[in-house]
PDB file of C-alpha atoms in Angstrom:
ATOM      1  CA  MET A   1      -8.514  -7.773  -7.983  1.00  0.00           C
ATOM      2  CA  ASP A   2      -9.348  -4.430  -6.484  1.00  0.00           C
ATOM      3  CA  LEU A   3      -7.179  -1.417  -7.086  1.00  0.00           C
ATOM      4  CA  LYS A   4      -6.503   1.621  -4.941  1.00  0.00           C
ATOM      5  CA  GLU A   5      -4.846   4.914  -5.719  1.00  0.00           C
ATOM      6  CA  CYS A   6      -1.522   5.747  -4.109  1.00  0.00           C
ATOM      7  CA  ILE A   7      -1.971   9.004  -2.196  1.00  0.00           C
ATOM      8  CA  CYS A   8       1.589  10.004  -3.052  1.00  0.00           C
ATOM      9  CA  CYS A   9       2.069   9.405  -6.795  1.00  0.00           C
ATOM     10  CA  LYS A  10      -1.620   8.872  -7.736  1.00  0.00           C
ATOM     11  CA  ASN A  11      -0.918   5.593  -9.568  1.00  0.00           C
ATOM     12  CA  GLU A  12      -3.241   2.608  -9.247  1.00  0.00           C
ATOM     13  CA  VAL A  13      -1.891  -0.319  -7.224  1.00  0.00           C
ATOM     14  CA  LEU A  14      -3.347  -3.569  -5.897  1.00  0.00           C
ATOM     15  CA  GLU A  15      -5.557  -3.166  -2.830  1.00  0.00           C
ATOM     16  CA  ASN A  16      -3.474  -5.589  -0.744  1.00  0.00           C
ATOM     17  CA  SER A  17      -0.118  -3.915  -1.551  1.00  0.00           C
ATOM     18  CA  THR A  18       2.045  -2.936   1.399  1.00  0.00           C
ATOM     19  CA  ASN A  19       4.069  -0.459  -0.691  1.00  0.00           C
ATOM     20  CA  CYS A  20       3.360   1.378  -3.938  1.00  0.00           C
ATOM     21  CA  LYS A  21       5.188  -0.319  -6.784  1.00  0.00           C
ATOM     22  CA  PHE A  22       5.883   3.055  -8.410  1.00  0.00           C
ATOM     23  CA  CYS A  23       7.007   5.362  -5.590  1.00  0.00           C
ATOM     24  CA  ASP A  24       7.444   2.829  -2.748  1.00  0.00           C
ATOM     25  CA  PHE A  25       4.904   4.631  -0.539  1.00  0.00           C
ATOM     26  CA  PRO A  26       4.488   2.618   2.707  1.00  0.00           C
ATOM     27  CA  PHE A  27       0.720   1.966   2.977  1.00  0.00           C
ATOM     28  CA  LEU A  28       1.200   0.137   6.275  1.00  0.00           C
ATOM     29  CA  GLY A  29       3.848   2.507   7.626  1.00  0.00           C
ATOM     30  CA  SER A  30       3.428   4.914  10.512  1.00  0.00           C
ATOM     31  CA  ASP A  31       2.105   8.420   9.935  1.00  0.00           C
ATOM     32  CA  GLU A  32       5.649   9.733  10.336  1.00  0.00           C
ATOM     33  CA  GLU A  33       7.008   7.357   7.660  1.00  0.00           C
ATOM     34  CA  LYS A  34       4.176   8.291   5.312  1.00  0.00           C
ATOM     35  CA  SER A  35       4.747  12.021   5.894  1.00  0.00           C
ATOM     36  CA  LYS A  36       8.496  11.725   5.302  1.00  0.00           C
ATOM     37  CA  HIS A  37       7.918   9.748   2.111  1.00  0.00           C
ATOM     38  CA  ILE A  38       5.429  12.286   0.752  1.00  0.00           C
ATOM     39  CA  GLY A  39       7.801  15.135   1.643  1.00  0.00           C
ATOM     40  CA  ARG A  40      10.708  13.484  -0.201  1.00  0.00           C
ATOM     41  CA  PHE A  41       8.455  12.785  -3.192  1.00  0.00           C
ATOM     42  CA  ILE A  42       7.319  16.419  -3.377  1.00  0.00           C
ATOM     43  CA  VAL A  43      10.890  17.698  -3.124  1.00  0.00           C
ATOM     44  CA  ASN A  44      12.021  15.320  -5.851  1.00  0.00           C
ATOM     45  CA  LYS A  45       9.017  16.188  -8.039  1.00  0.00           C
ATOM     46  CA  ARG A  46      10.204  19.811  -8.070  1.00  0.00           C
ATOM     47  CA  VAL A  47      12.604  18.849 -10.884  1.00  0.00           C
ATOM     48  CA  ILE A  48       9.624  18.813 -13.268  1.00  0.00           C
ATOM     49  CA  SER A  49       8.726  22.461 -12.619  1.00  0.00           C
ATOM     50  CA  GLU A  50      12.415  23.433 -12.721  1.00  0.00           C
ATOM     51  CA  SER A  51      12.699  21.767 -16.124  1.00  0.00           C
ATOM     52  CA  GLU A  52       9.609  23.601 -17.415  1.00  0.00           C
ATOM     53  CA  ASP A  53      10.938  26.947 -16.132  1.00  0.00           C
ATOM     54  CA  SER A  54      14.320  26.268 -17.719  1.00  0.00           C
ATOM     55  CA  LEU A  55      12.647  25.426 -21.035  1.00  0.00           C
ATOM     56  CA  GLU A  56      10.837  28.755 -21.058  1.00  0.00           C
ATOM     57  CA  LYS A  57      14.023  30.693 -20.245  1.00  0.00           C
ATOM     58  CA  ASN A  58      15.962  28.854 -22.922  1.00  0.00           C
ATOM     59  CA  GLN A  59      13.229  29.539 -25.425  1.00  0.00           C
ATOM     60  CA  TYR A  60      13.754  33.271 -24.824  1.00  0.00           C
ATOM     61  CA  LEU A  61      17.526  32.769 -24.974  1.00  0.00           C
ATOM     62  CA  LEU A  62      17.208  31.098 -28.384  1.00  0.00           C
ATOM     63  CA  TYR A  63      15.044  33.984 -29.619  1.00  0.00           C
ATOM     64  CA  ILE A  64      17.681  36.482 -28.468  1.00  0.00           C
ATOM     65  CA  ILE A  65      20.485  34.476 -30.090  1.00  0.00           C
ATOM     66  CA  SER A  66      18.556  34.275 -33.364  1.00  0.00           C
ATOM     67  CA  ALA A  67      17.925  38.042 -33.261  1.00  0.00           C
ATOM     68  CA  ILE A  68      21.635  38.700 -32.705  1.00  0.00           C
ATOM     69  CA  THR A  69      22.483  36.323 -35.539  1.00  0.00           C
ATOM     70  CA  PHE A  70      20.049  38.093 -37.879  1.00  0.00           C
ATOM     71  CA  LEU A  71      21.477  41.438 -36.803  1.00  0.00           C
ATOM     72  CA  SER A  72      25.028  40.300 -37.561  1.00  0.00           C
ATOM     73  CA  ALA A  73      23.853  39.142 -40.999  1.00  0.00           C
ATOM     74  CA  ILE A  74      22.427  42.595 -41.665  1.00  0.00           C
ATOM     75  CA  ILE A  75      25.707  44.153 -40.541  1.00  0.00           C
ATOM     76  CA  PHE A  76      27.608  41.858 -42.919  1.00  0.00           C
ATOM     77  CA  ILE A  77      25.379  42.982 -45.808  1.00  0.00           C
ATOM     78  CA  ASN A  78      25.869  46.678 -45.089  1.00  0.00           C
ATOM     79  CA  LYS A  79      29.495  46.715 -43.974  1.00  0.00           C
ATOM     80  CA  PHE A  80      31.256  44.083 -46.056  1.00  0.00           C
ATOM     81  CA  GLU A  81      30.420  43.863 -49.744  1.00  0.00           C
ATOM     82  CA  GLY A  82      31.092  40.460 -51.230  1.00  0.00           C
ATOM     83  CA  LEU A  83      30.696  38.417 -48.049  1.00  0.00           C
ATOM     84  CA  TYR A  84      27.511  36.789 -49.271  1.00  0.00           C
ATOM     85  CA  PHE A  85      28.390  33.321 -47.962  1.00  0.00           C
ATOM     86  CA  GLU A  86      28.787  34.611 -44.398  1.00  0.00           C
ATOM     87  CA  THR A  87      25.559  36.583 -44.685  1.00  0.00           C
ATOM     88  CA  ILE A  88      23.586  33.601 -45.966  1.00  0.00           C
ATOM     89  CA  LEU A  89      25.154  31.382 -43.280  1.00  0.00           C
ATOM     90  CA  ASN A  90      24.156  33.846 -40.539  1.00  0.00           C
ATOM     91  CA  PHE A  91      20.593  34.097 -41.859  1.00  0.00           C
ATOM     92  CA  PHE A  92      20.359  30.295 -42.032  1.00  0.00           C
ATOM     93  CA  ASN A  93      21.736  29.871 -38.503  1.00  0.00           C
ATOM     94  CA  GLY A  94      19.391  32.542 -37.176  1.00  0.00           C
ATOM     95  CA  LEU A  95      16.435  30.856 -38.846  1.00  0.00           C
ATOM     96  CA  VAL A  96      17.338  27.408 -37.480  1.00  0.00           C
ATOM     97  CA  ILE A  97      17.873  28.773 -33.959  1.00  0.00           C
ATOM     98  CA  PHE A  98      14.589  30.708 -34.120  1.00  0.00           C
ATOM     99  CA  PHE A  99      12.589  27.636 -35.181  1.00  0.00           C
ATOM    100  CA  CYS A 100      14.305  25.506 -32.535  1.00  0.00           C
ATOM    101  CA  GLY A 101      13.173  28.053 -29.947  1.00  0.00           C
ATOM    102  CA  PHE A 102       9.666  28.181 -31.383  1.00  0.00           C
ATOM    103  CA  PHE A 103       9.185  24.389 -31.297  1.00  0.00           C
ATOM    104  CA  LEU A 104      11.343  23.780 -28.193  1.00  0.00           C
ATOM    105  CA  LYS A 105       8.528  22.412 -26.032  1.00  0.00           C
ATOM    106  CA  ARG A 106       7.654  19.681 -28.551  1.00  0.00           C
ATOM    107  CA  LYS A 107      11.041  17.949 -28.592  1.00  0.00           C
ATOM    108  CA  PRO A 108      13.089  19.715 -25.902  1.00  0.00           C
ATOM    109  CA  VAL A 109      16.271  17.633 -25.954  1.00  0.00           C
ATOM    110  CA  VAL A 110      16.738  17.554 -29.731  1.00  0.00           C
ATOM    111  CA  LEU A 111      15.748  21.187 -30.195  1.00  0.00           C
ATOM    112  CA  THR A 112      18.216  22.244 -27.514  1.00  0.00           C
ATOM    113  CA  ILE A 113      21.077  20.143 -28.890  1.00  0.00           C
ATOM    114  CA  ILE A 114      20.697  21.495 -32.449  1.00  0.00           C
ATOM    115  CA  PRO A 115      21.249  25.177 -31.503  1.00  0.00           C
ATOM    116  CA  LEU A 116      23.976  24.166 -29.044  1.00  0.00           C
ATOM    117  CA  VAL A 117      25.885  22.354 -31.800  1.00  0.00           C
ATOM    118  CA  LEU A 118      25.269  25.239 -34.215  1.00  0.00           C
ATOM    119  CA  ILE A 119      26.487  27.828 -31.716  1.00  0.00           C
ATOM    120  CA  LEU A 120      29.566  25.827 -30.741  1.00  0.00           C
ATOM    121  CA  SER A 121      30.314  25.301 -34.443  1.00  0.00           C
ATOM    122  CA  MET A 122      30.089  29.048 -35.045  1.00  0.00           C
ATOM    123  CA  TYR A 123      32.473  29.655 -32.140  1.00  0.00           C
ATOM    124  CA  PHE A 124      34.895  27.070 -33.521  1.00  0.00           C
ATOM    125  CA  LEU A 125      34.759  28.400 -37.088  1.00  0.00           C
ATOM    126  CA  ASN A 126      35.332  31.939 -35.841  1.00  0.00           C
ATOM    127  CA  TYR A 127      38.293  30.642 -33.838  1.00  0.00           C
ATOM    128  CA  LEU A 128      39.764  28.990 -36.945  1.00  0.00           C
ATOM    129  CA  ILE A 129      39.421  32.231 -38.895  1.00  0.00           C
ATOM    130  CA  ASP A 130      40.710  34.448 -36.093  1.00  0.00           C
ATOM    131  CA  PRO A 131      41.965  32.821 -32.839  1.00  0.00           C
ATOM    132  CA  ASN A 132      41.421  36.093 -30.948  1.00  0.00           C
ATOM    133  CA  THR A 133      37.644  35.682 -31.289  1.00  0.00           C
ATOM    134  CA  LEU A 134      37.706  32.764 -28.845  1.00  0.00           C
ATOM    135  CA  PHE A 135      38.050  35.088 -25.860  1.00  0.00           C
ATOM    136  CA  LYS A 136      35.952  37.967 -27.161  1.00  0.00           C
ATOM    137  CA  GLY A 137      32.668  37.829 -25.302  1.00  0.00           C
ATOM    138  CA  ILE A 138      33.788  34.730 -23.425  1.00  0.00           C
ATOM    139  CA  ILE A 139      31.399  35.363 -20.523  1.00  0.00           C
ATOM    140  CA  PHE A 140      28.387  35.478 -22.848  1.00  0.00           C
ATOM    141  CA  LYS A 141      29.614  32.396 -24.697  1.00  0.00           C
ATOM    142  CA  LEU A 142      29.986  30.508 -21.427  1.00  0.00           C
ATOM    143  CA  ILE A 143      26.579  31.630 -20.143  1.00  0.00           C
ATOM    144  CA  ILE A 144      24.835  30.604 -23.377  1.00  0.00           C
ATOM    145  CA  THR A 145      26.592  27.244 -23.543  1.00  0.00           C
ATOM    146  CA  ALA A 146      26.121  26.470 -19.850  1.00  0.00           C
ATOM    147  CA  SER A 147      22.450  27.448 -19.994  1.00  0.00           C
ATOM    148  CA  LEU A 148      21.733  25.131 -22.919  1.00  0.00           C
ATOM    149  CA  VAL A 149      23.690  22.241 -21.392  1.00  0.00           C
ATOM    150  CA  TYR A 150      21.965  22.718 -18.018  1.00  0.00           C
ATOM    151  CA  ASN A 151      18.596  22.732 -19.788  1.00  0.00           C
ATOM    152  CA  ILE A 152      19.399  19.345 -21.359  1.00  0.00           C
ATOM    153  CA  PHE A 153      20.419  18.018 -17.928  1.00  0.00           C
ATOM    154  CA  LEU A 154      17.149  19.185 -16.322  1.00  0.00           C
ATOM    155  CA  ILE A 155      15.042  17.744 -19.131  1.00  0.00           C
ATOM    156  CA  GLN A 156      16.746  14.367 -18.766  1.00  0.00           C
ATOM    157  CA  LYS A 157      16.351  14.447 -14.977  1.00  0.00           C
ATOM    158  CA  SER A 158      12.666  15.363 -15.285  1.00  0.00           C
ATOM    159  CA  ASN A 159      12.032  12.628 -17.862  1.00  0.00           C
ATOM    160  CA  SER A 160      13.770  10.108 -15.627  1.00  0.00           C
ATOM    161  CA  PHE A 161      11.612  11.132 -12.637  1.00  0.00           C
ATOM    162  CA  LYS A 162       8.423  10.861 -14.718  1.00  0.00           C
ATOM    163  CA  LYS A 163       9.449   7.444 -16.003  1.00  0.00           C
ATOM    164  CA  ASN A 164      10.414   6.104 -12.556  1.00  0.00           C
ATOM    165  CA  TYR A 165       7.123   7.200 -10.988  1.00  0.00           C
ATOM    166  CA  ASN A 166       4.904   6.510 -14.003  1.00  0.00           C
ATOM    167  CA  LEU A 167       3.839  10.151 -14.297  1.00  0.00           C
ATOM    168  CA  THR A 168       2.452  11.567 -17.516  1.00  0.00           C
ATOM    169  CA  ASN A 169       2.625  15.261 -16.563  1.00  0.00           C
TER     170      ASN A 169
END
C-alpha cells in the first residue's frame, strides 16, 4: 500500500485515507476546511514552544533558588555558631536544586517536582520552627511555587499533544 505525508502533522498515512489518522486532517475537504484545520493545529502546537520557553525560565529560577540557598548557608556559618545541621541541610538543598536545574531538560517533570517538594518542605519546616515565617516573603514563595507547578502543567500538556499527533519534536 502506498503512503502519503499529511501536510498538517507530517505523519505518513495510507494513500486512500480521507482523513489523517493522527491529526484528522480532511484530505477530501474543501480548501476552507483544510485551512481551518491547519490553523487550529498550529495554534494548538504552540504549547510545545511555550513548554520549552517555560523550561528555560524555570532552569534560571532553579539556579537563582540554589544561589540563595547557598548564600543562606554561608550566612548560617558566619552568623550562628553551632548550627551545623542547618548549614549542611542548606548546602545539600542548594546542591540538589542546582543539579535539578542543570539536568532539567533531560527529565523535566521529575526534575521540576524534586525542587518543588524540597522547597515546599523547607517552607513547612520553617513554619514548624517559627509560624511567622509562613508569611515572610509570601509573594516570592507563591511566585516560585506557581512557576514550578505551571511548568509541570505545560510539560504534561506538551507531551500529551506530541503523543496525540505522533510528533517526536
